[in-house]
Amino acid sequence: MDSNLQPDERERLQAQTTELATIAGGLAHEIRNPLSTIRMNLELLAEDLDAEASPNSRRMIDRVAKLQKECLNMEDVLNDFLQFAKAGEPDLVECSLNDEVQEFLKFLTPQAEGRGVELRPLLDANLPIARLDPGLIKQVLRNLARNALQAMPDGGTLELLTMMRGGKIALEVIDSGEGMDEKTVTRMFQAFFSTRSGGSGLGLPTVRRIIEAHGGTIACDSAPGRGTRFTILLPVNQRAH
């Protein structure tokens, strides 16, 4: 959300965004119910066709399998959409960003090692307490790490750094991957924009929505062949001082 907006205008836009997210979340739930019914009936149909064991049933099974795959793709999009809708409503508690990063690294390490990616955390031991939603912050880390690993198909390094910067708590996520061109960087936070086939285009918009809901900002610096750096700035919890 534009920091140059007046407080009343910012509150009005925030209220509109929250209402839209609520409507979108309800719509996603309404779609999920009949989609689950379709999936269940496709499974039953596949079982019936498999029992026939005829050439015609084989062709029909292949068609049913394609429909099942499309249903799974739709469920993935719905899940991403629901995460986007919930991202603007954090449940804030006093906690350490370092603790959240360290816990996330335990989850990420096996996956990174399997892809030949070296994790390099550098966390400021004197980082002050912040007011965060731990679940949503981990979602931010998951989305950024997932993009980073996809950008390093032949391995590389992924750095996670915390520090103080300009009175804010800073988190940097830096990969040595393929990088992105200026056009992609400009559009990457737009909903449904994706450079990957099959991607929902909601991962990075969800990240930005979560960070802004925490009163923070996120920026990206990237170029083809020189990796990508995401910089997140979060407010310090003044009540903890």
PDB file of C-alpha atoms in Angstrom:
ATOM      1  CA  MET A   1       0.000   0.000   0.000  1.00  0.00           C
ATOM      2  CA  ASP A   2       1.369   3.442  -0.949  1.00  0.00           C
ATOM      3  CA  SER A   3       3.077   5.062   2.067  1.00  0.00           C
ATOM      4  CA  ASN A   4       2.269   8.535   0.651  1.00  0.00           C
ATOM      5  CA  LEU A   5      -1.465   8.078   1.176  1.00  0.00           C
ATOM      6  CA  GLN A   6      -3.216  10.026   3.914  1.00  0.00           C
ATOM      7  CA  PRO A   7      -4.187   7.944   6.998  1.00  0.00           C
ATOM      8  CA  ASP A   8      -7.934   8.079   6.250  1.00  0.00           C
ATOM      9  CA  GLU A   9      -7.368   7.091   2.626  1.00  0.00           C
ATOM     10  CA  ARG A  10      -5.074   4.252   3.694  1.00  0.00           C
ATOM     11  CA  GLU A  11      -7.690   2.987   6.163  1.00  0.00           C
ATOM     12  CA  ARG A  12     -10.406   3.138   3.490  1.00  0.00           C
ATOM     13  CA  LEU A  13      -8.307   1.146   1.013  1.00  0.00           C
ATOM     14  CA  GLN A  14      -7.370  -1.342   3.727  1.00  0.00           C
ATOM     15  CA  ALA A  15     -11.039  -1.856   4.580  1.00  0.00           C
ATOM     16  CA  GLN A  16     -11.884  -2.393   0.900  1.00  0.00           C
ATOM     17  CA  THR A  17      -9.025  -4.870   0.534  1.00  0.00           C
ATOM     18  CA  THR A  18     -10.144  -6.775   3.636  1.00  0.00           C
ATOM     19  CA  GLU A  19     -13.732  -6.965   2.372  1.00  0.00           C
ATOM     20  CA  LEU A  20     -12.580  -8.150  -1.058  1.00  0.00           C
ATOM     21  CA  ALA A  21     -10.359 -10.800   0.548  1.00  0.00           C
ATOM     22  CA  THR A  22     -13.291 -12.036   2.650  1.00  0.00           C
ATOM     23  CA  ILE A  23     -15.518 -12.329  -0.416  1.00  0.00           C
ATOM     24  CA  ALA A  24     -12.748 -14.049  -2.372  1.00  0.00           C
ATOM     25  CA  GLY A  25     -12.122 -16.508   0.441  1.00  0.00           C
ATOM     26  CA  GLY A  26     -15.811 -17.368   0.648  1.00  0.00           C
ATOM     27  CA  LEU A  27     -15.968 -17.869  -3.109  1.00  0.00           C
ATOM     28  CA  ALA A  28     -12.944 -20.183  -2.999  1.00  0.00           C
ATOM     29  CA  HIS A  29     -14.622 -22.308  -0.310  1.00  0.00           C
ATOM     30  CA  GLU A  30     -17.807 -22.508  -2.379  1.00  0.00           C
ATOM     31  CA  ILE A  31     -15.821 -23.733  -5.393  1.00  0.00           C
ATOM     32  CA  ARG A  32     -13.863 -26.276  -3.357  1.00  0.00           C
ATOM     33  CA  ASN A  33     -16.964 -28.209  -2.240  1.00  0.00           C
ATOM     34  CA  PRO A  34     -18.281 -29.157  -5.722  1.00  0.00           C
ATOM     35  CA  LEU A  35     -14.703 -29.665  -6.912  1.00  0.00           C
ATOM     36  CA  SER A  36     -14.202 -32.288  -4.209  1.00  0.00           C
ATOM     37  CA  THR A  37     -17.401 -34.010  -5.334  1.00  0.00           C
ATOM     38  CA  ILE A  38     -16.178 -34.043  -8.945  1.00  0.00           C
ATOM     39  CA  ARG A  39     -12.854 -35.560  -7.869  1.00  0.00           C
ATOM     40  CA  MET A  40     -14.549 -38.273  -5.822  1.00  0.00           C
ATOM     41  CA  ASN A  41     -16.855 -39.256  -8.703  1.00  0.00           C
ATOM     42  CA  LEU A  42     -13.950 -39.306 -11.161  1.00  0.00           C
ATOM     43  CA  GLU A  43     -12.152 -41.745  -8.863  1.00  0.00           C
ATOM     44  CA  LEU A  44     -15.224 -44.002  -8.763  1.00  0.00           C
ATOM     45  CA  LEU A  45     -15.589 -43.774 -12.543  1.00  0.00           C
ATOM     46  CA  ALA A  46     -11.936 -44.720 -13.017  1.00  0.00           C
ATOM     47  CA  GLU A  47     -12.420 -47.777 -10.801  1.00  0.00           C
ATOM     48  CA  ASP A  48     -15.481 -48.902 -12.783  1.00  0.00           C
ATOM     49  CA  LEU A  49     -13.682 -48.453 -16.112  1.00  0.00           C
ATOM     50  CA  ASP A  50     -10.611 -50.267 -14.867  1.00  0.00           C
ATOM     51  CA  ALA A  51     -12.763 -53.279 -14.018  1.00  0.00           C
ATOM     52  CA  GLU A  52     -13.946 -53.543 -17.642  1.00  0.00           C
ATOM     53  CA  ALA A  53     -10.392 -53.953 -19.026  1.00  0.00           C
ATOM     54  CA  SER A  54     -11.464 -53.201 -22.622  1.00  0.00           C
ATOM     55  CA  PRO A  55      -9.640 -50.989 -25.205  1.00  0.00           C
ATOM     56  CA  ASN A  56     -12.484 -48.478 -25.041  1.00  0.00           C
ATOM     57  CA  SER A  57     -12.297 -48.304 -21.244  1.00  0.00           C
ATOM     58  CA  ARG A  58      -8.520 -47.722 -21.494  1.00  0.00           C
ATOM     59  CA  ARG A  59      -9.113 -44.625 -23.610  1.00  0.00           C
ATOM     60  CA  MET A  60     -11.756 -43.388 -21.200  1.00  0.00           C
ATOM     61  CA  ILE A  61      -9.465 -43.977 -18.223  1.00  0.00           C
ATOM     62  CA  ASP A  62      -6.842 -41.771 -19.877  1.00  0.00           C
ATOM     63  CA  ARG A  63      -9.408 -39.013 -20.304  1.00  0.00           C
ATOM     64  CA  VAL A  64     -10.554 -39.371 -16.699  1.00  0.00           C
ATOM     65  CA  ALA A  65      -6.913 -39.142 -15.558  1.00  0.00           C
ATOM     66  CA  LYS A  66      -6.556 -35.825 -17.422  1.00  0.00           C
ATOM     67  CA  LEU A  67      -9.674 -34.500 -15.699  1.00  0.00           C
ATOM     68  CA  GLN A  68      -8.318 -35.627 -12.318  1.00  0.00           C
ATOM     69  CA  LYS A  69      -5.067 -33.778 -12.999  1.00  0.00           C
ATOM     70  CA  GLU A  70      -6.949 -30.595 -13.850  1.00  0.00           C
ATOM     71  CA  CYS A  71      -8.957 -30.918 -10.626  1.00  0.00           C
ATOM     72  CA  LEU A  72      -5.714 -31.144  -8.644  1.00  0.00           C
ATOM     73  CA  ASN A  73      -4.395 -28.052 -10.430  1.00  0.00           C
ATOM     74  CA  MET A  74      -7.584 -26.174  -9.560  1.00  0.00           C
ATOM     75  CA  GLU A  75      -7.270 -27.217  -5.896  1.00  0.00           C
ATOM     76  CA  ASP A  76      -3.691 -25.904  -5.827  1.00  0.00           C
ATOM     77  CA  VAL A  77      -4.885 -22.558  -7.194  1.00  0.00           C
ATOM     78  CA  LEU A  78      -7.706 -22.456  -4.649  1.00  0.00           C
ATOM     79  CA  ASN A  79      -5.271 -23.177  -1.798  1.00  0.00           C
ATOM     80  CA  ASP A  80      -3.000 -20.349  -2.975  1.00  0.00           C
ATOM     81  CA  PHE A  81      -6.023 -18.081  -3.299  1.00  0.00           C
ATOM     82  CA  LEU A  82      -7.190 -18.855   0.248  1.00  0.00           C
ATOM     83  CA  GLN A  83      -3.699 -18.138   1.584  1.00  0.00           C
ATOM     84  CA  PHE A  84      -3.766 -14.804  -0.251  1.00  0.00           C
ATOM     85  CA  ALA A  85      -7.174 -13.979   1.240  1.00  0.00           C
ATOM     86  CA  LYS A  86      -6.008 -14.770   4.801  1.00  0.00           C
ATOM     87  CA  ALA A  87      -2.677 -12.977   4.453  1.00  0.00           C
ATOM     88  CA  GLY A  88      -4.068  -9.575   5.413  1.00  0.00           C
ATOM     89  CA  GLU A  89      -5.323 -10.683   8.840  1.00  0.00           C
ATOM     90  CA  PRO A  90      -2.263 -11.508  10.980  1.00  0.00           C
ATOM     91  CA  ASP A  91      -2.558 -12.685  14.585  1.00  0.00           C
ATOM     92  CA  LEU A  92       0.323 -10.688  16.046  1.00  0.00           C
ATOM     93  CA  VAL A  93       2.310 -11.863  19.067  1.00  0.00           C
ATOM     94  CA  GLU A  94       5.642 -10.805  20.541  1.00  0.00           C
ATOM     95  CA  CYS A  95       8.372 -13.079  19.196  1.00  0.00           C
ATOM     96  CA  SER A  96      11.871 -13.220  17.741  1.00  0.00           C
ATOM     97  CA  LEU A  97      12.289 -13.142  13.982  1.00  0.00           C
ATOM     98  CA  ASN A  98      15.562 -15.045  14.457  1.00  0.00           C
ATOM     99  CA  ASP A  99      13.695 -17.896  16.152  1.00  0.00           C
ATOM    100  CA  GLU A 100      11.221 -18.105  13.280  1.00  0.00           C
ATOM    101  CA  VAL A 101      14.042 -18.153  10.708  1.00  0.00           C
ATOM    102  CA  GLN A 102      15.979 -20.833  12.600  1.00  0.00           C
ATOM    103  CA  GLU A 103      12.891 -23.030  12.934  1.00  0.00           C
ATOM    104  CA  PHE A 104      12.172 -22.639   9.235  1.00  0.00           C
ATOM    105  CA  LEU A 105      15.742 -23.608   8.331  1.00  0.00           C
ATOM    106  CA  LYS A 106      15.274 -26.970  10.075  1.00  0.00           C
ATOM    107  CA  PHE A 107      12.375 -27.618   7.697  1.00  0.00           C
ATOM    108  CA  LEU A 108      14.224 -26.329   4.614  1.00  0.00           C
ATOM    109  CA  THR A 109      17.600 -28.052   5.110  1.00  0.00           C
ATOM    110  CA  PRO A 110      16.713 -31.519   3.700  1.00  0.00           C
ATOM    111  CA  GLN A 111      15.096 -30.008   0.619  1.00  0.00           C
ATOM    112  CA  ALA A 112      18.022 -27.635   0.029  1.00  0.00           C
ATOM    113  CA  GLU A 113      20.580 -30.410   0.415  1.00  0.00           C
ATOM    114  CA  GLY A 114      18.661 -32.543  -2.074  1.00  0.00           C
ATOM    115  CA  ARG A 115      18.964 -29.742  -4.627  1.00  0.00           C
ATOM    116  CA  GLY A 116      22.624 -28.999  -3.935  1.00  0.00           C
ATOM    117  CA  VAL A 117      21.871 -25.638  -2.340  1.00  0.00           C
ATOM    118  CA  GLU A 118      23.980 -24.436   0.593  1.00  0.00           C
ATOM    119  CA  LEU A 119      22.105 -22.520   3.295  1.00  0.00           C
ATOM    120  CA  ARG A 120      23.997 -19.619   4.854  1.00  0.00           C
ATOM    121  CA  PRO A 121      22.179 -17.993   7.793  1.00  0.00           C
ATOM    122  CA  LEU A 122      23.681 -14.877   9.372  1.00  0.00           C
ATOM    123  CA  LEU A 123      21.382 -13.698  12.155  1.00  0.00           C
ATOM    124  CA  ASP A 124      21.951 -10.636  14.336  1.00  0.00           C
ATOM    125  CA  ALA A 125      22.074 -11.909  17.931  1.00  0.00           C
ATOM    126  CA  ASN A 126      20.961  -8.482  19.219  1.00  0.00           C
ATOM    127  CA  LEU A 127      17.834  -8.284  17.082  1.00  0.00           C
ATOM    128  CA  PRO A 128      14.947  -6.778  19.091  1.00  0.00           C
ATOM    129  CA  ILE A 129      11.571  -8.416  19.604  1.00  0.00           C
ATOM    130  CA  ALA A 130       8.888  -7.825  16.977  1.00  0.00           C
ATOM    131  CA  ARG A 131       5.126  -8.363  16.807  1.00  0.00           C
ATOM    132  CA  LEU A 132       4.637 -11.087  14.215  1.00  0.00           C
ATOM    133  CA  ASP A 133       2.260 -13.806  13.125  1.00  0.00           C
ATOM    134  CA  PRO A 134       4.625 -16.816  13.217  1.00  0.00           C
ATOM    135  CA  GLY A 135       2.532 -18.865  10.799  1.00  0.00           C
ATOM    136  CA  LEU A 136       2.354 -16.096   8.212  1.00  0.00           C
ATOM    137  CA  ILE A 137       6.057 -15.259   8.568  1.00  0.00           C
ATOM    138  CA  LYS A 138       6.903 -18.911   7.898  1.00  0.00           C
ATOM    139  CA  GLN A 139       4.650 -18.714   4.837  1.00  0.00           C
ATOM    140  CA  VAL A 140       6.712 -15.743   3.637  1.00  0.00           C
ATOM    141  CA  LEU A 141       9.903 -17.737   4.138  1.00  0.00           C
ATOM    142  CA  ARG A 142       8.439 -20.795   2.368  1.00  0.00           C
ATOM    143  CA  ASN A 143       7.372 -18.799  -0.665  1.00  0.00           C
ATOM    144  CA  LEU A 144      10.675 -16.946  -0.984  1.00  0.00           C
ATOM    145  CA  ALA A 145      12.717 -20.116  -0.442  1.00  0.00           C
ATOM    146  CA  ARG A 146      10.629 -22.047  -2.970  1.00  0.00           C
ATOM    147  CA  ASN A 147      11.256 -19.385  -5.613  1.00  0.00           C
ATOM    148  CA  ALA A 148      14.960 -19.347  -4.749  1.00  0.00           C
ATOM    149  CA  LEU A 149      15.347 -23.126  -5.061  1.00  0.00           C
ATOM    150  CA  GLN A 150      13.524 -23.109  -8.400  1.00  0.00           C
ATOM    151  CA  ALA A 151      15.958 -20.437  -9.611  1.00  0.00           C
ATOM    152  CA  MET A 152      18.930 -22.706  -8.763  1.00  0.00           C
ATOM    153  CA  PRO A 153      18.290 -25.976 -10.644  1.00  0.00           C
ATOM    154  CA  ASP A 154      22.026 -26.769 -10.624  1.00  0.00           C
ATOM    155  CA  GLY A 155      22.603 -25.830  -6.976  1.00  0.00           C
ATOM    156  CA  GLY A 156      23.934 -22.655  -5.406  1.00  0.00           C
ATOM    157  CA  THR A 157      23.708 -20.693  -2.178  1.00  0.00           C
ATOM    158  CA  LEU A 158      20.798 -19.247  -0.242  1.00  0.00           C
ATOM    159  CA  GLU A 159      21.567 -16.630   2.414  1.00  0.00           C
ATOM    160  CA  LEU A 160      19.157 -15.516   5.133  1.00  0.00           C
ATOM    161  CA  LEU A 161      20.312 -12.465   7.053  1.00  0.00           C
ATOM    162  CA  THR A 162      18.733 -10.451   9.859  1.00  0.00           C
ATOM    163  CA  MET A 163      19.940  -7.047  11.064  1.00  0.00           C
ATOM    164  CA  MET A 164      18.792  -3.596  12.146  1.00  0.00           C
ATOM    165  CA  ARG A 165      18.514  -0.981   9.403  1.00  0.00           C
ATOM    166  CA  GLY A 166      17.190   2.533   9.819  1.00  0.00           C
ATOM    167  CA  GLY A 167      15.370   1.666  13.028  1.00  0.00           C
ATOM    168  CA  LYS A 168      13.656  -1.303  11.374  1.00  0.00           C
ATOM    169  CA  ILE A 169      14.182  -5.059  11.635  1.00  0.00           C
ATOM    170  CA  ALA A 170      15.580  -6.214   8.297  1.00  0.00           C
ATOM    171  CA  LEU A 171      15.422  -9.674   6.759  1.00  0.00           C
ATOM    172  CA  GLU A 172      17.313 -10.376   3.548  1.00  0.00           C
ATOM    173  CA  VAL A 173      16.851 -13.516   1.445  1.00  0.00           C
ATOM    174  CA  ILE A 174      19.578 -13.770  -1.187  1.00  0.00           C
ATOM    175  CA  ASP A 175      20.055 -16.514  -3.775  1.00  0.00           C
ATOM    176  CA  SER A 176      22.746 -17.112  -6.374  1.00  0.00           C
ATOM    177  CA  GLY A 177      20.242 -18.250  -8.975  1.00  0.00           C
ATOM    178  CA  GLU A 178      19.288 -17.270 -12.491  1.00  0.00           C
ATOM    179  CA  GLY A 179      17.947 -13.854 -11.544  1.00  0.00           C
ATOM    180  CA  MET A 180      15.097 -11.942 -13.193  1.00  0.00           C
ATOM    181  CA  ASP A 181      14.877  -9.242 -15.811  1.00  0.00           C
ATOM    182  CA  GLU A 182      13.541  -5.764 -15.082  1.00  0.00           C
ATOM    183  CA  LYS A 183      10.106  -6.509 -16.554  1.00  0.00           C
ATOM    184  CA  THR A 184       9.627  -9.506 -14.262  1.00  0.00           C
ATOM    185  CA  VAL A 185      10.811  -7.579 -11.180  1.00  0.00           C
ATOM    186  CA  THR A 186       8.349  -4.808 -12.013  1.00  0.00           C
ATOM    187  CA  ARG A 187       5.377  -7.183 -12.263  1.00  0.00           C
ATOM    188  CA  MET A 188       6.322  -9.917  -9.777  1.00  0.00           C
ATOM    189  CA  PHE A 189       4.013  -8.653  -6.994  1.00  0.00           C
ATOM    190  CA  GLN A 190       0.968  -8.443  -9.282  1.00  0.00           C
ATOM    191  CA  ALA A 191      -1.674 -11.079  -8.559  1.00  0.00           C
ATOM    192  CA  PHE A 192      -1.742 -13.967 -11.056  1.00  0.00           C
ATOM    193  CA  PHE A 193       1.487 -12.912 -12.802  1.00  0.00           C
ATOM    194  CA  SER A 194       3.774 -15.927 -13.162  1.00  0.00           C
ATOM    195  CA  THR A 195       6.745 -16.887 -15.320  1.00  0.00           C
ATOM    196  CA  ARG A 196       6.261 -20.590 -14.544  1.00  0.00           C
ATOM    197  CA  SER A 197       3.890 -22.891 -16.363  1.00  0.00           C
ATOM    198  CA  GLY A 198       1.242 -24.061 -13.926  1.00  0.00           C
ATOM    199  CA  GLY A 199       2.033 -21.435 -11.306  1.00  0.00           C
ATOM    200  CA  SER A 200      -0.876 -19.602  -9.694  1.00  0.00           C
ATOM    201  CA  GLY A 201       0.926 -16.253  -9.639  1.00  0.00           C
ATOM    202  CA  LEU A 202      -0.142 -15.649  -6.038  1.00  0.00           C
ATOM    203  CA  GLY A 203       3.021 -16.583  -4.131  1.00  0.00           C
ATOM    204  CA  LEU A 204       4.812 -13.232  -4.159  1.00  0.00           C
ATOM    205  CA  PRO A 205       1.608 -11.130  -3.966  1.00  0.00           C
ATOM    206  CA  THR A 206       0.763 -13.128  -0.830  1.00  0.00           C
ATOM    207  CA  VAL A 207       4.241 -12.413   0.572  1.00  0.00           C
ATOM    208  CA  ARG A 208       3.809  -8.669   0.025  1.00  0.00           C
ATOM    209  CA  ARG A 209       0.300  -8.724   1.496  1.00  0.00           C
ATOM    210  CA  ILE A 210       1.595 -10.465   4.645  1.00  0.00           C
ATOM    211  CA  ILE A 211       4.505  -8.059   5.077  1.00  0.00           C
ATOM    212  CA  GLU A 212       2.317  -4.975   4.578  1.00  0.00           C
ATOM    213  CA  ALA A 213      -0.213  -6.376   7.070  1.00  0.00           C
ATOM    214  CA  HIS A 214       2.690  -6.426   9.569  1.00  0.00           C
ATOM    215  CA  GLY A 215       3.359  -2.732   8.860  1.00  0.00           C
ATOM    216  CA  GLY A 216       6.449  -3.571   6.830  1.00  0.00           C
ATOM    217  CA  THR A 217       7.777  -3.312   3.294  1.00  0.00           C
ATOM    218  CA  ILE A 218       9.415  -5.673   0.814  1.00  0.00           C
ATOM    219  CA  ALA A 219      11.715  -4.848  -2.105  1.00  0.00           C
ATOM    220  CA  CYS A 220      13.535  -6.920  -4.705  1.00  0.00           C
ATOM    221  CA  ASP A 221      16.877  -6.443  -6.462  1.00  0.00           C
ATOM    222  CA  SER A 222      17.620  -8.873  -9.272  1.00  0.00           C
ATOM    223  CA  ALA A 223      19.168  -9.205 -12.705  1.00  0.00           C
ATOM    224  CA  PRO A 224      19.687 -12.140 -15.081  1.00  0.00           C
ATOM    225  CA  GLY A 225      22.776 -14.137 -14.149  1.00  0.00           C
ATOM    226  CA  ARG A 226      23.444 -12.486 -10.792  1.00  0.00           C
ATOM    227  CA  GLY A 227      20.796 -13.836  -8.466  1.00  0.00           C
ATOM    228  CA  THR A 228      18.049 -12.193  -6.460  1.00  0.00           C
ATOM    229  CA  ARG A 229      17.863 -10.297  -3.163  1.00  0.00           C
ATOM    230  CA  PHE A 230      14.603  -9.733  -1.297  1.00  0.00           C
ATOM    231  CA  THR A 231      14.756  -7.153   1.502  1.00  0.00           C
ATOM    232  CA  ILE A 232      12.009  -7.053   4.119  1.00  0.00           C
ATOM    233  CA  LEU A 233      11.751  -4.265   6.701  1.00  0.00           C
ATOM    234  CA  LEU A 234       9.550  -4.755   9.772  1.00  0.00           C
ATOM    235  CA  PRO A 235       8.755  -2.399  12.665  1.00  0.00           C
ATOM    236  CA  VAL A 236      10.285  -2.976  16.092  1.00  0.00           C
ATOM    237  CA  ASN A 237       7.852  -3.809  18.883  1.00  0.00           C
ATOM    238  CA  GLN A 238       8.123  -0.614  20.917  1.00  0.00           C
ATOM    239  CA  ARG A 239       6.216  -2.112  23.869  1.00  0.00           C
ATOM    240  CA  ALA A 240       8.968  -4.665  24.391  1.00  0.00           C
ATOM    241  CA  HIS A 241      11.505  -1.935  25.241  1.00  0.00           C
TER     242      HIS A 241
END
